[in-house]
């Protein structure tokens, strides 16, 4: 994920708004790789792997 540019009063907000939209699209699964759901029978190691996958997605 790209870093969010700083927005200041009187500046063009477009880069800031586009970066926010891109992050929201990633989280919503509308852009990039979709995160698959775990089965109801998932064990501890599968849950840990899924949490780590989400962390990697959020931190880029």
mmCIF file with all atom_site columns, C-alpha atoms in Angstrom:
data_model
loop_
_atom_site.group_PDB
_atom_site.id
_atom_site.type_symbol
_atom_site.label_atom_id
_atom_site.label_alt_id
_atom_site.label_comp_id
_atom_site.label_asym_id
_atom_site.label_entity_id
_atom_site.label_seq_id
_atom_site.pdbx_PDB_ins_code
_atom_site.Cartn_x
_atom_site.Cartn_y
_atom_site.Cartn_z
_atom_site.occupancy
_atom_site.B_iso_or_equiv
_atom_site.pdbx_formal_charge
_atom_site.auth_seq_id
_atom_site.auth_comp_id
_atom_site.auth_asym_id
_atom_site.auth_atom_id
_atom_site.pdbx_PDB_model_num
ATOM 1  C CA . UNK A 1 1  ? 0.000   0.000   0.000  1.00 0.00 ? 1  UNK A CA 1
ATOM 2  C CA . UNK A 1 2  ? 1.310   3.461   -0.763 1.00 0.00 ? 2  UNK A CA 1
ATOM 3  C CA . UNK A 1 3  ? 1.999   5.866   2.070  1.00 0.00 ? 3  UNK A CA 1
ATOM 4  C CA . UNK A 1 4  ? -0.667  8.485   2.658  1.00 0.00 ? 4  UNK A CA 1
ATOM 5  C CA . UNK A 1 5  ? 0.466   11.919  1.519  1.00 0.00 ? 5  UNK A CA 1
ATOM 6  C CA . UNK A 1 6  ? 0.076   14.732  4.009  1.00 0.00 ? 6  UNK A CA 1
ATOM 7  C CA . UNK A 1 7  ? -2.859  17.027  3.397  1.00 0.00 ? 7  UNK A CA 1
ATOM 8  C CA . UNK A 1 8  ? -2.625  20.674  4.335  1.00 0.00 ? 8  UNK A CA 1
ATOM 9  C CA . UNK A 1 9  ? -5.139  23.483  4.276  1.00 0.00 ? 9  UNK A CA 1
ATOM 10 C CA . UNK A 1 10 ? -5.440  24.991  0.816  1.00 0.00 ? 10 UNK A CA 1
ATOM 11 C CA . UNK A 1 11 ? -3.623  22.129  -0.916 1.00 0.00 ? 11 UNK A CA 1
ATOM 12 C CA . UNK A 1 12 ? -4.898  19.782  -3.590 1.00 0.00 ? 12 UNK A CA 1
ATOM 13 C CA . UNK A 1 13 ? -6.514  16.918  -1.670 1.00 0.00 ? 13 UNK A CA 1
ATOM 14 C CA . UNK A 1 14 ? -6.698  14.600  -4.669 1.00 0.00 ? 14 UNK A CA 1
ATOM 15 C CA . UNK A 1 15 ? -3.525  12.559  -3.853 1.00 0.00 ? 15 UNK A CA 1
ATOM 16 C CA . UNK A 1 16 ? -4.694  12.154  -0.252 1.00 0.00 ? 16 UNK A CA 1
ATOM 17 C CA . UNK A 1 17 ? -8.229  11.141  -1.247 1.00 0.00 ? 17 UNK A CA 1
ATOM 18 C CA . UNK A 1 18 ? -6.965  8.679   -3.884 1.00 0.00 ? 18 UNK A CA 1
ATOM 19 C CA . UNK A 1 19 ? -4.620  7.019   -1.372 1.00 0.00 ? 19 UNK A CA 1
ATOM 20 C CA . UNK A 1 20 ? -7.462  6.631   1.135  1.00 0.00 ? 20 UNK A CA 1
ATOM 21 C CA . UNK A 1 21 ? -9.756  5.176   -1.547 1.00 0.00 ? 21 UNK A CA 1
ATOM 22 C CA . UNK A 1 22 ? -7.060  2.695   -2.607 1.00 0.00 ? 22 UNK A CA 1
ATOM 23 C CA . UNK A 1 23 ? -6.626  1.464   0.969  1.00 0.00 ? 23 UNK A CA 1
ATOM 24 C CA . UNK A 1 24 ? -10.367 1.116   1.462  1.00 0.00 ? 24 UNK A CA 1
ATOM 25 C CA . UNK A 1 25 ? -10.629 -0.800  -1.827 1.00 0.00 ? 25 UNK A CA 1
ATOM 26 C CA . UNK A 1 26 ? -7.893  -3.183  -0.651 1.00 0.00 ? 26 UNK A CA 1
ATOM 27 C CA . UNK A 1 27 ? -9.608  -3.781  2.673  1.00 0.00 ? 27 UNK A CA 1
ATOM 28 C CA . UNK A 1 28 ? -12.986 -4.298  1.004  1.00 0.00 ? 28 UNK A CA 1
ATOM 29 C CA . UNK A 1 29 ? -11.506 -6.795  -1.459 1.00 0.00 ? 29 UNK A CA 1
ATOM 30 C CA . UNK A 1 30 ? -12.349 -4.645  -4.479 1.00 0.00 ? 30 UNK A CA 1
ATOM 31 C CA . UNK A 1 31 ? -8.673  -4.333  -5.443 1.00 0.00 ? 31 UNK A CA 1
ATOM 32 C CA . UNK A 1 32 ? -5.806  -6.747  -5.097 1.00 0.00 ? 32 UNK A CA 1
ATOM 33 C CA . UNK A 1 33 ? -5.982  -10.268 -3.735 1.00 0.00 ? 33 UNK A CA 1
ATOM 34 C CA . UNK A 1 34 ? -9.148  -11.275 -1.905 1.00 0.00 ? 34 UNK A CA 1
ATOM 35 C CA . UNK A 1 35 ? -8.665  -12.857 1.495  1.00 0.00 ? 35 UNK A CA 1
ATOM 36 C CA . UNK A 1 36 ? -10.478 -16.171 1.659  1.00 0.00 ? 36 UNK A CA 1
ATOM 37 C CA . UNK A 1 37 ? -12.634 -17.127 4.618  1.00 0.00 ? 37 UNK A CA 1
ATOM 38 C CA . UNK A 1 38 ? -11.532 -19.803 7.031  1.00 0.00 ? 38 UNK A CA 1
ATOM 39 C CA . UNK A 1 39 ? -13.612 -22.946 7.299  1.00 0.00 ? 39 UNK A CA 1
ATOM 40 C CA . UNK A 1 40 ? -15.602 -23.346 10.526 1.00 0.00 ? 40 UNK A CA 1
ATOM 41 C CA . UNK A 1 41 ? -13.280 -26.204 11.492 1.00 0.00 ? 41 UNK A CA 1
ATOM 42 C CA . UNK A 1 42 ? -10.080 -24.093 11.258 1.00 0.00 ? 42 UNK A CA 1
ATOM 43 C CA . UNK A 1 43 ? -7.494  -24.872 13.876 1.00 0.00 ? 43 UNK A CA 1
ATOM 44 C CA . UNK A 1 44 ? -5.226  -22.550 15.824 1.00 0.00 ? 44 UNK A CA 1
ATOM 45 C CA . UNK A 1 45 ? -2.375  -22.658 13.297 1.00 0.00 ? 45 UNK A CA 1
ATOM 46 C CA . UNK A 1 46 ? -4.742  -21.811 10.421 1.00 0.00 ? 46 UNK A CA 1
ATOM 47 C CA . UNK A 1 47 ? -6.157  -18.897 12.414 1.00 0.00 ? 47 UNK A CA 1
ATOM 48 C CA . UNK A 1 48 ? -2.665  -17.608 13.176 1.00 0.00 ? 48 UNK A CA 1
ATOM 49 C CA . UNK A 1 49 ? -1.729  -17.871 9.476  1.00 0.00 ? 49 UNK A CA 1
ATOM 50 C CA . UNK A 1 50 ? -4.880  -15.925 8.508  1.00 0.00 ? 50 UNK A CA 1
ATOM 51 C CA . UNK A 1 51 ? -4.201  -13.185 11.063 1.00 0.00 ? 51 UNK A CA 1
ATOM 52 C CA . UNK A 1 52 ? -0.651  -12.875 9.749  1.00 0.00 ? 52 UNK A CA 1
ATOM 53 C CA . UNK A 1 53 ? -1.987  -12.654 6.191  1.00 0.00 ? 53 UNK A CA 1
ATOM 54 C CA . UNK A 1 54 ? -4.253  -9.769  7.235  1.00 0.00 ? 54 UNK A CA 1
ATOM 55 C CA . UNK A 1 55 ? -1.392  -8.007  9.003  1.00 0.00 ? 55 UNK A CA 1
ATOM 56 C CA . UNK A 1 56 ? 0.784   -8.270  5.884  1.00 0.00 ? 56 UNK A CA 1
ATOM 57 C CA . UNK A 1 57 ? -2.069  -6.861  3.781  1.00 0.00 ? 57 UNK A CA 1
ATOM 58 C CA . UNK A 1 58 ? -2.639  -3.931  6.144  1.00 0.00 ? 58 UNK A CA 1
ATOM 59 C CA . UNK A 1 59 ? 1.042   -3.092  6.560  1.00 0.00 ? 59 UNK A CA 1
ATOM 60 C CA . UNK A 1 60 ? 1.929   -3.506  2.917  1.00 0.00 ? 60 UNK A CA 1
#
